[in-house]
Short mmCIF file of C-alpha atoms and ligand atoms in Angstrom, two decimals:
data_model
loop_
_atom_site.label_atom_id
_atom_site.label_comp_id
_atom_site.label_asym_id
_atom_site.label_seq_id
_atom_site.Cartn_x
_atom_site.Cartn_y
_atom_site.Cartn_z
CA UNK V 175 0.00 0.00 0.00
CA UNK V 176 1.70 3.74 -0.57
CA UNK V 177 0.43 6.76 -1.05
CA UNK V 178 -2.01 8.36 -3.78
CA UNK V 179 -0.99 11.61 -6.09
CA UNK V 180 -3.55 13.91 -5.63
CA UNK V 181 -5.01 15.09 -8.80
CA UNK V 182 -4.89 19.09 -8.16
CA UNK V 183 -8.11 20.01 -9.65
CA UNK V 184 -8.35 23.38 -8.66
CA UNK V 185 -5.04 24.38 -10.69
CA UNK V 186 -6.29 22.33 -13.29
CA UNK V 187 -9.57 24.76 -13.91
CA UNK V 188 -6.99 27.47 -13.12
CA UNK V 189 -5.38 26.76 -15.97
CA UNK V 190 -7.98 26.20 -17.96
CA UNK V 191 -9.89 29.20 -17.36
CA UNK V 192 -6.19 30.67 -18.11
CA UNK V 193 -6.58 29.19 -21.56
CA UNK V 194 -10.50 30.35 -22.12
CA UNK V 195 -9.34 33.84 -21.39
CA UNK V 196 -6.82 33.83 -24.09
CA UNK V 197 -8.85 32.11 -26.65
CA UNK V 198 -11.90 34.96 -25.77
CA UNK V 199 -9.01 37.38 -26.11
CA UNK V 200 -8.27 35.59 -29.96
CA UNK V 201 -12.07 35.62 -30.45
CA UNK V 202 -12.34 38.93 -29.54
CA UNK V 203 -9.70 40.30 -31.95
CA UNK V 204 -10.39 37.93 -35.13
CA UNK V 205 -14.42 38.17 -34.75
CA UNK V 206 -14.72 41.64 -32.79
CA UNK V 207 -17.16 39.87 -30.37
CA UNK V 208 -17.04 37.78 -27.12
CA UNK V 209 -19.47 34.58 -25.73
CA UNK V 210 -22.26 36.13 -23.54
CA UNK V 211 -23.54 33.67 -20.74
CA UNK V 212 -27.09 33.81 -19.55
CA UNK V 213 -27.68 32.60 -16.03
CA UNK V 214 -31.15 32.92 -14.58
CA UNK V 215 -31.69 32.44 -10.71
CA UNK V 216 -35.61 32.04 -9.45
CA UNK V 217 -35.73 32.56 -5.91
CA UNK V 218 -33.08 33.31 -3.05
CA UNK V 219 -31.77 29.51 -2.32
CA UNK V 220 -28.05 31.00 -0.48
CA UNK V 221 -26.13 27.92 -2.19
CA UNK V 222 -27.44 29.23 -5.56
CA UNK V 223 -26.78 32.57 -4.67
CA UNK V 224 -22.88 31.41 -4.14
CA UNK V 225 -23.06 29.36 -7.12
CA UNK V 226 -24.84 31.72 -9.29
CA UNK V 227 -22.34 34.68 -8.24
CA UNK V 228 -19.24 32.55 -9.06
CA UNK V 229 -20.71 31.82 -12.23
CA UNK V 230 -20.97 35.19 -13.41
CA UNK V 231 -17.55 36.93 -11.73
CA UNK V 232 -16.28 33.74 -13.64
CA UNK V 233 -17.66 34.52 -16.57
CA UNK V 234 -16.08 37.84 -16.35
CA UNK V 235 -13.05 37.36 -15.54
CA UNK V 236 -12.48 35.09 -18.73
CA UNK V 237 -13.44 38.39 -21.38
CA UNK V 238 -16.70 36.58 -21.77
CA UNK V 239 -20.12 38.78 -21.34
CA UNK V 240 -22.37 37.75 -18.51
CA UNK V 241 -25.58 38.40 -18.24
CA UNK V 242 -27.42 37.75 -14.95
CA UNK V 243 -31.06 37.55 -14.72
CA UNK V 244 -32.30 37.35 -10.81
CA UNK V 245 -36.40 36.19 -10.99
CA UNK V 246 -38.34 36.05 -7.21
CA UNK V 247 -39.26 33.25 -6.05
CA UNK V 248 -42.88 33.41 -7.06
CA UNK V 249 -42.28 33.89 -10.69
CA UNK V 250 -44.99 31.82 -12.61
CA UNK V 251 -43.29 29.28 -14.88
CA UNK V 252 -45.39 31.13 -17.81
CA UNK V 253 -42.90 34.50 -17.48
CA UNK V 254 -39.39 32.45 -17.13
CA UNK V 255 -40.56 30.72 -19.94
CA UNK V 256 -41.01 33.88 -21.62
CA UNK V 257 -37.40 34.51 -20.74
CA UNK V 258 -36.15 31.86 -22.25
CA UNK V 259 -37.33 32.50 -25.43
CA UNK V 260 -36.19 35.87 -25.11
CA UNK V 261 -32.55 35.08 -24.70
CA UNK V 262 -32.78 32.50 -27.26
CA UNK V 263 -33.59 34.98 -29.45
CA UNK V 264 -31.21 37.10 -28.24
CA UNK V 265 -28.03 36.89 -30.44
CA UNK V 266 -25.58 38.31 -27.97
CA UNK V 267 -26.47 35.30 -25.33
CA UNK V 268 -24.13 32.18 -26.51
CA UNK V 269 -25.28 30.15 -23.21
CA UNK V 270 -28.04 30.35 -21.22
CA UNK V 271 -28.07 28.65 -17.91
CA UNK V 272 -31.16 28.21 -15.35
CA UNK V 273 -29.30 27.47 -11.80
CA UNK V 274 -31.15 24.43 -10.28
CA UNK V 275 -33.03 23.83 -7.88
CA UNK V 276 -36.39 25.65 -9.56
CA UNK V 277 -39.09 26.32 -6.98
CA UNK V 278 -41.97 23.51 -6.52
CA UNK V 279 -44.12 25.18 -8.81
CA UNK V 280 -42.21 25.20 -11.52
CA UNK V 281 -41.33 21.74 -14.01
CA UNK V 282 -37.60 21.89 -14.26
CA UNK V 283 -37.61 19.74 -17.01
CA UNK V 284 -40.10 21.73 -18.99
CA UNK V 285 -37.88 24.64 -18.62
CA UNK V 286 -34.45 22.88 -19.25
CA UNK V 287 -36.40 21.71 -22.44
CA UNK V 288 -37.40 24.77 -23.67
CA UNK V 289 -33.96 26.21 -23.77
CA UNK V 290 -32.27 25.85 -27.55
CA UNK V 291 -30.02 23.18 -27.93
CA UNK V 292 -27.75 25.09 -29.04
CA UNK V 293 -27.29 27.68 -26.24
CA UNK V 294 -28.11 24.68 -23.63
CA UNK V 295 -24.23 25.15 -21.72
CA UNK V 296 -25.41 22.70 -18.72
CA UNK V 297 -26.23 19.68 -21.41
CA UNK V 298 -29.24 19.15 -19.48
CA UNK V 299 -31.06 19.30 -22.87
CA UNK V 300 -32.83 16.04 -23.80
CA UNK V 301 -31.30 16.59 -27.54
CA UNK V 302 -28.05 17.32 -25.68
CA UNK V 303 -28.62 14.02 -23.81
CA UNK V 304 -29.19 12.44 -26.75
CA UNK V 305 -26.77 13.59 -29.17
CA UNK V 306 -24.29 12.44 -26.26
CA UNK V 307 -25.81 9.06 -25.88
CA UNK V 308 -25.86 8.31 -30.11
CA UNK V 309 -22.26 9.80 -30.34
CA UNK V 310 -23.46 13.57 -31.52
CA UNK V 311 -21.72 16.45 -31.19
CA UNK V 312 -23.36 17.13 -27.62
CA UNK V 313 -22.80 19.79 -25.81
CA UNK V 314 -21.73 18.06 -22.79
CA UNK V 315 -22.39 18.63 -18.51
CA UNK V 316 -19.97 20.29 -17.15
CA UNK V 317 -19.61 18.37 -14.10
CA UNK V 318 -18.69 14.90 -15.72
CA UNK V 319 -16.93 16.56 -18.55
CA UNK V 320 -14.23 18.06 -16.13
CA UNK V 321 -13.77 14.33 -14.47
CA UNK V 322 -13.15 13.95 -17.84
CA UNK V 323 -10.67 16.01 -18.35
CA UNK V 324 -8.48 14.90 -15.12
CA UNK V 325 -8.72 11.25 -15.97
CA UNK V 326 -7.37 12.31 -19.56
CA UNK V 327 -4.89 15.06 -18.26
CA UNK V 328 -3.61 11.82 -15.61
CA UNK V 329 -3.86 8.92 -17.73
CA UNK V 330 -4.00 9.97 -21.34
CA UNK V 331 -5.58 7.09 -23.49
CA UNK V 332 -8.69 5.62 -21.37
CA UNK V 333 -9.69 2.87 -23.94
CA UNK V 334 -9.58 -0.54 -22.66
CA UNK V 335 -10.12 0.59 -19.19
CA UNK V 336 -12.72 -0.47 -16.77
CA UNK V 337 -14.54 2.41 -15.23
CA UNK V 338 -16.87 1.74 -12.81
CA UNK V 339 -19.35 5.03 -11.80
CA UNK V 340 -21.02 5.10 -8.41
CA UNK V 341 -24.82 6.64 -8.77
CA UNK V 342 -27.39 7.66 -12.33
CA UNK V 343 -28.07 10.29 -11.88
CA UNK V 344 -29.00 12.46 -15.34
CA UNK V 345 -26.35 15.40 -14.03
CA UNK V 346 -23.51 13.13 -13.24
CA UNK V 347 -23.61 9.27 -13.39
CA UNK V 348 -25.42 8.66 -16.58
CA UNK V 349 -23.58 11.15 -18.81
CA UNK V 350 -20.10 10.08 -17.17
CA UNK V 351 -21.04 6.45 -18.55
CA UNK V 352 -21.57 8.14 -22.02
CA UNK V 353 -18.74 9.78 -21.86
CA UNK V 354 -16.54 6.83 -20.47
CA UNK V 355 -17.89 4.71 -23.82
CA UNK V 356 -17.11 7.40 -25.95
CA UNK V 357 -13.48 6.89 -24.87
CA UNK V 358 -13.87 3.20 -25.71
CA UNK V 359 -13.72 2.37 -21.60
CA UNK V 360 -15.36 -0.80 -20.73
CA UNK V 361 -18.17 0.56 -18.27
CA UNK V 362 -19.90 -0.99 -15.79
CA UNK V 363 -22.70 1.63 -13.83
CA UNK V 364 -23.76 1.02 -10.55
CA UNK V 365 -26.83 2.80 -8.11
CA UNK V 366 -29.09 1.72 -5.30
CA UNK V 367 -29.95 -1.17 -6.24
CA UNK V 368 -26.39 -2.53 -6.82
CA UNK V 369 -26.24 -5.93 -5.71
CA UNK V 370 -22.19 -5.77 -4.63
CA UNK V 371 -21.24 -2.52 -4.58
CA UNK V 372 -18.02 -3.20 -2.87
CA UNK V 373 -17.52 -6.27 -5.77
CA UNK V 374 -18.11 -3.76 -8.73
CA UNK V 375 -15.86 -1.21 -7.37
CA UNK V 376 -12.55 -3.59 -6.59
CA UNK V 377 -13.02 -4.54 -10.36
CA UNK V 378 -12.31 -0.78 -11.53
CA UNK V 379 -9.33 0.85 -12.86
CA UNK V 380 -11.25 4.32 -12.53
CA UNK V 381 -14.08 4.47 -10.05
CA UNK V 382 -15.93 7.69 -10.39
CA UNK V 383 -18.13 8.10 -7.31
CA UNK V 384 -21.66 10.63 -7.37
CA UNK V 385 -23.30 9.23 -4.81
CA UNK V 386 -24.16 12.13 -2.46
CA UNK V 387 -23.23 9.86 0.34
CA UNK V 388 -20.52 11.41 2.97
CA UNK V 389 -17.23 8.72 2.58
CA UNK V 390 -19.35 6.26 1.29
CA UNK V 391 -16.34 4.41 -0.96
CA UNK V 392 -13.98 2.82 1.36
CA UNK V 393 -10.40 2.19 0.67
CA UNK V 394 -11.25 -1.76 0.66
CA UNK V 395 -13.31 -1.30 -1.91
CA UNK V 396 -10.32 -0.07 -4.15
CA UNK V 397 -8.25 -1.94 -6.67
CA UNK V 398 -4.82 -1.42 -5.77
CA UNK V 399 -3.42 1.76 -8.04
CA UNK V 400 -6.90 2.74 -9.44
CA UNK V 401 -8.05 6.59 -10.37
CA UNK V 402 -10.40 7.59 -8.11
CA UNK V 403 -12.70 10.46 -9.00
CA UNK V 404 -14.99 11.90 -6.39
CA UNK V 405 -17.94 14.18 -7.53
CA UNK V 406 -19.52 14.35 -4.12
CA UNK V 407 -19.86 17.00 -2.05
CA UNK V 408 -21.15 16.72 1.23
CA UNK V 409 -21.15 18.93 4.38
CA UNK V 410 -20.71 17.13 7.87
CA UNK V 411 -20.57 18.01 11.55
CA UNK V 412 -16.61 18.44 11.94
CA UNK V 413 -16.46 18.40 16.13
CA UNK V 414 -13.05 18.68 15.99
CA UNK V 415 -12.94 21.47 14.73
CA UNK V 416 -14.55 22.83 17.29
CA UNK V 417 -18.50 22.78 18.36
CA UNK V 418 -21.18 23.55 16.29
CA UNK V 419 -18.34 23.36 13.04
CA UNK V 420 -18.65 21.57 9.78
CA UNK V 421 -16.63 20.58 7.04
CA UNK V 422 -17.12 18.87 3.37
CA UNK V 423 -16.31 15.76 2.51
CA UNK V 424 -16.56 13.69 -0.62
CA UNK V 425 -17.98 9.86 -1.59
CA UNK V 426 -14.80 8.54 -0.58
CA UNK V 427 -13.41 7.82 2.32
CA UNK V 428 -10.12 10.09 1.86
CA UNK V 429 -8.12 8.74 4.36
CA UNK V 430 -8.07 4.99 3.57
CA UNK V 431 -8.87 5.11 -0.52
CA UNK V 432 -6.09 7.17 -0.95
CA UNK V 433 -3.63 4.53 0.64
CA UNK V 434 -4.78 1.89 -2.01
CA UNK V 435 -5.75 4.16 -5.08
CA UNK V 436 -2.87 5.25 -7.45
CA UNK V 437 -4.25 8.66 -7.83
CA UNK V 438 -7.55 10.41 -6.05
CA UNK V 439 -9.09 14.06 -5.98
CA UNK V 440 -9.53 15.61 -2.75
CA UNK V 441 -12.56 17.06 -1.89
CA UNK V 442 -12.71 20.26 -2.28
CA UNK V 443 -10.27 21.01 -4.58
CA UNK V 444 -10.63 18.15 -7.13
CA UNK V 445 -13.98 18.01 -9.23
CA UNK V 446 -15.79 20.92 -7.57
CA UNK V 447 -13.78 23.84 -9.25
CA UNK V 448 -13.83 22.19 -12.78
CA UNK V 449 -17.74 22.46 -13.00
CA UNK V 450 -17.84 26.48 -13.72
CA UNK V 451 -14.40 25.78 -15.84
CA UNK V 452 -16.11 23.54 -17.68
CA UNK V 453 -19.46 26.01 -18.24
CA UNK V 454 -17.27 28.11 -19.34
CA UNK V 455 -15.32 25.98 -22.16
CA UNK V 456 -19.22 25.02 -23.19
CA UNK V 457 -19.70 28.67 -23.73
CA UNK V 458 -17.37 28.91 -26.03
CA UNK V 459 -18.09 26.16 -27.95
CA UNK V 460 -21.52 26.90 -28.23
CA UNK V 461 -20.61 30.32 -29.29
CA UNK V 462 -18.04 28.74 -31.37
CA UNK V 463 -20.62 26.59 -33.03
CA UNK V 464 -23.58 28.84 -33.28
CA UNK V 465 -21.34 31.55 -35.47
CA UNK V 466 -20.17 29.79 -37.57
CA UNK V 467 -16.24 30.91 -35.68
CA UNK V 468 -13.08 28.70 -35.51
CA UNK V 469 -12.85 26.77 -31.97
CA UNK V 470 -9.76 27.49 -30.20
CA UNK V 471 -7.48 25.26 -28.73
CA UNK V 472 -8.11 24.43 -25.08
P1 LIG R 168 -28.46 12.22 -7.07
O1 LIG R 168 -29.00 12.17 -5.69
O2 LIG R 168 -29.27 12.75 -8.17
O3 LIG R 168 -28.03 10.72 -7.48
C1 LIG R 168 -27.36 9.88 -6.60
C2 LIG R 168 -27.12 8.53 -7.23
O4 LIG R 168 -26.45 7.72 -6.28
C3 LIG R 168 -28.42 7.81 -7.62
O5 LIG R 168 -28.28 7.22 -8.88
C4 LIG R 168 -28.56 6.75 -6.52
O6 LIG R 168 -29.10 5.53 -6.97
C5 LIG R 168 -27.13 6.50 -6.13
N1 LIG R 168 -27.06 6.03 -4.75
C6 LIG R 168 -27.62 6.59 -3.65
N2 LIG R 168 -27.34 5.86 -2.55
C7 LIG R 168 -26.62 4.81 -2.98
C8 LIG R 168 -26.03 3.70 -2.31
N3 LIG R 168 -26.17 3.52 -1.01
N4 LIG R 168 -25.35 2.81 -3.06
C9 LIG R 168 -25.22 2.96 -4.39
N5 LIG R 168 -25.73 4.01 -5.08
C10 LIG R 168 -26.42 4.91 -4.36
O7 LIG R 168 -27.06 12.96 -6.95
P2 LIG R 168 -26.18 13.74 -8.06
O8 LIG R 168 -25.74 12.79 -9.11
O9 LIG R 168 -26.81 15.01 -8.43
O10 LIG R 168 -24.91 14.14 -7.15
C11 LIG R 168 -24.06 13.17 -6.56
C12 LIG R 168 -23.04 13.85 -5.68
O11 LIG R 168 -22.25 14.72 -6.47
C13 LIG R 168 -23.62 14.73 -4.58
O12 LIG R 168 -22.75 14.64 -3.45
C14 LIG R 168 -23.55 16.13 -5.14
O13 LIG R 168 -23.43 17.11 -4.14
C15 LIG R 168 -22.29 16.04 -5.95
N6 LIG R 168 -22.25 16.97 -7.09
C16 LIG R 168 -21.12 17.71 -7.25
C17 LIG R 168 -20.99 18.58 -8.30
C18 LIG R 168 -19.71 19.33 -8.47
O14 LIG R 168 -19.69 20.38 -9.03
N7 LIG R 168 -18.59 18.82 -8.04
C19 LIG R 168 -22.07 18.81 -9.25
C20 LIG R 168 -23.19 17.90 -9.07
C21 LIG R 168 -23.27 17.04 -8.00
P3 LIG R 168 -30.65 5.35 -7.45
O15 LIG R 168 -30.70 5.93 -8.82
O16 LIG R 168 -30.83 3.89 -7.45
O17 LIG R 168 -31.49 6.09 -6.46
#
């Protein structure tokens, strides 16, 4: 048993988001334009708030336009789907993004599916979804498409690999499969109903867990020099730091995965910064895509 590298995926999306700003800087010059992201909050959820906020300093920061659109929380789903079509109209708006949760009264799916394809930067899209699952040119969810991304930057060709991915959901586990095929990995998806979890995971030479289950993975459940991706995030009571403190913690069980696994993110600092990274390298693309410019290298 040694120790696991840490992949580092907060200077990963550093450098990334290094790269987006010069290619909005090429775009900017060649095409005299930038993207423009769209991101529409509906009510005053604080996490979305953060997230939202992030998203558009982000967004900024790259040379990109943002455009924020803040809705109360008893917005009828009649006038944000007015919105929608506004901004698809809307020629300056590359990406438009509608920060989950939606309150009750709203169907999130009805709403995802009324934004155009084309400017749909989460992938949430069911012709996004689809285009992904039939081998399209998808645009693809950020989340799984920066585990992507590490497990390339680590280990280069994936093909022949067996990836195992912990949970289906339609944000994470199910496009990471897709994605995982597409690299010709041999792909095995596991959920609830699982009937060895433990079995599946010792089989896997990349185990990507999205589980939403604090240190769920254990290190015994690791094949000796695996890559270990962990999308969860999950905030627990942290007593030793002190009362009443908490901290976050992933799927995996940090402390005895990374004794066995060959390489493991941390949480926070692997996946979690590579999701707005990621919305931002779909913003380009889509912007890339939907005028007709040349996609920079990223
Ligand atoms: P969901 O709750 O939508 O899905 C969880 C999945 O895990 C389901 O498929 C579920 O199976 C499966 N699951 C639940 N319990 C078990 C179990 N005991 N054994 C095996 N499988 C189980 O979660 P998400 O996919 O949205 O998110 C997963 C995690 O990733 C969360 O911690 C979330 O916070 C984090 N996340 C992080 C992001 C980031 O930016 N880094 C972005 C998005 C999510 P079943 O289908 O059978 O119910």
């Amino acid at each position: 048993m040694g120790t696991a590298d840490i992949i580092d995926g907060k200077a990963f999306a550093a450098g990334l988001r290094e790269r987006i700003g010069s290619a909005v800087t090429e775009l900017k010059a060649k095409y005299g334009e930038v993207p423009g992201l769209a991101v529409v909050l509906v009510g005053e959820d604080p996490a979305s708030q953060v997230y939202v906020r992030n998203k558009g300093k982000q967004t900024l920061e790259s040379g990109m336009a943002s455009f924020e659109h803040k809705l109360d929380a008893s917005t009828s789903e009649e006038s944000l789907l007015k919105l929608i079509a506004e901004l698809n109209a809307d020629r300056a708006v590359d990406g438009i993004l509608v920060q989950l949760p939606l309150p009750a009264h709203i169907d999130s799916q009805k709403v995802l599916d009324a934004i155009d394809p084309e400017k749909d930067v989460d992938g949430f899209h069911v012709v996004n979804a689809g285009r992904l699952a039939t081998g399209g040119d998808a645009l693809v969810p950020c989340t799984p498409l920066g585990c992507l991304l590490l497990l390339r930057d680590r280990l280069g060709d994936l093909s022949g690999k067996h990836a195992v991915v912990v949970g289906r959901s339609n944000i994470v586990g199910k496009p990471m499969a897709a994605l995982l095929l597409r690299e010709s990995c041999t792909v095995t998806v596991t959920h609830s109903r699982t009937a060895d979890l433990p079995g599946e995971c010792r089989r896997a030479d990349i185990l990507v867990a999205a589980v939403g289950r604090p240190e769920m993975v254990k290190g015994d459940w690791i094949k000796p020099g695996a890559t270990v991706i962990d999308v969860g995030i999950n905030r627990v009571d942290a007593p030793e730091k002190g009362d009443g403190k908490t901290k976050l913690v992933g799927d995996v069980d940090f402390a005895s995965a990374s004794k066995v696994a060959g390489a493991i993110t941390p949480v926070p600092g692997g996946v979690g910064p590579m999701t707005i990274a990621c919305l931002l390298r779909n913003t380009v693309e889509a912007a890339c895509r939907r005028r007709g410019w040349a996609m920079p290298e990223l």
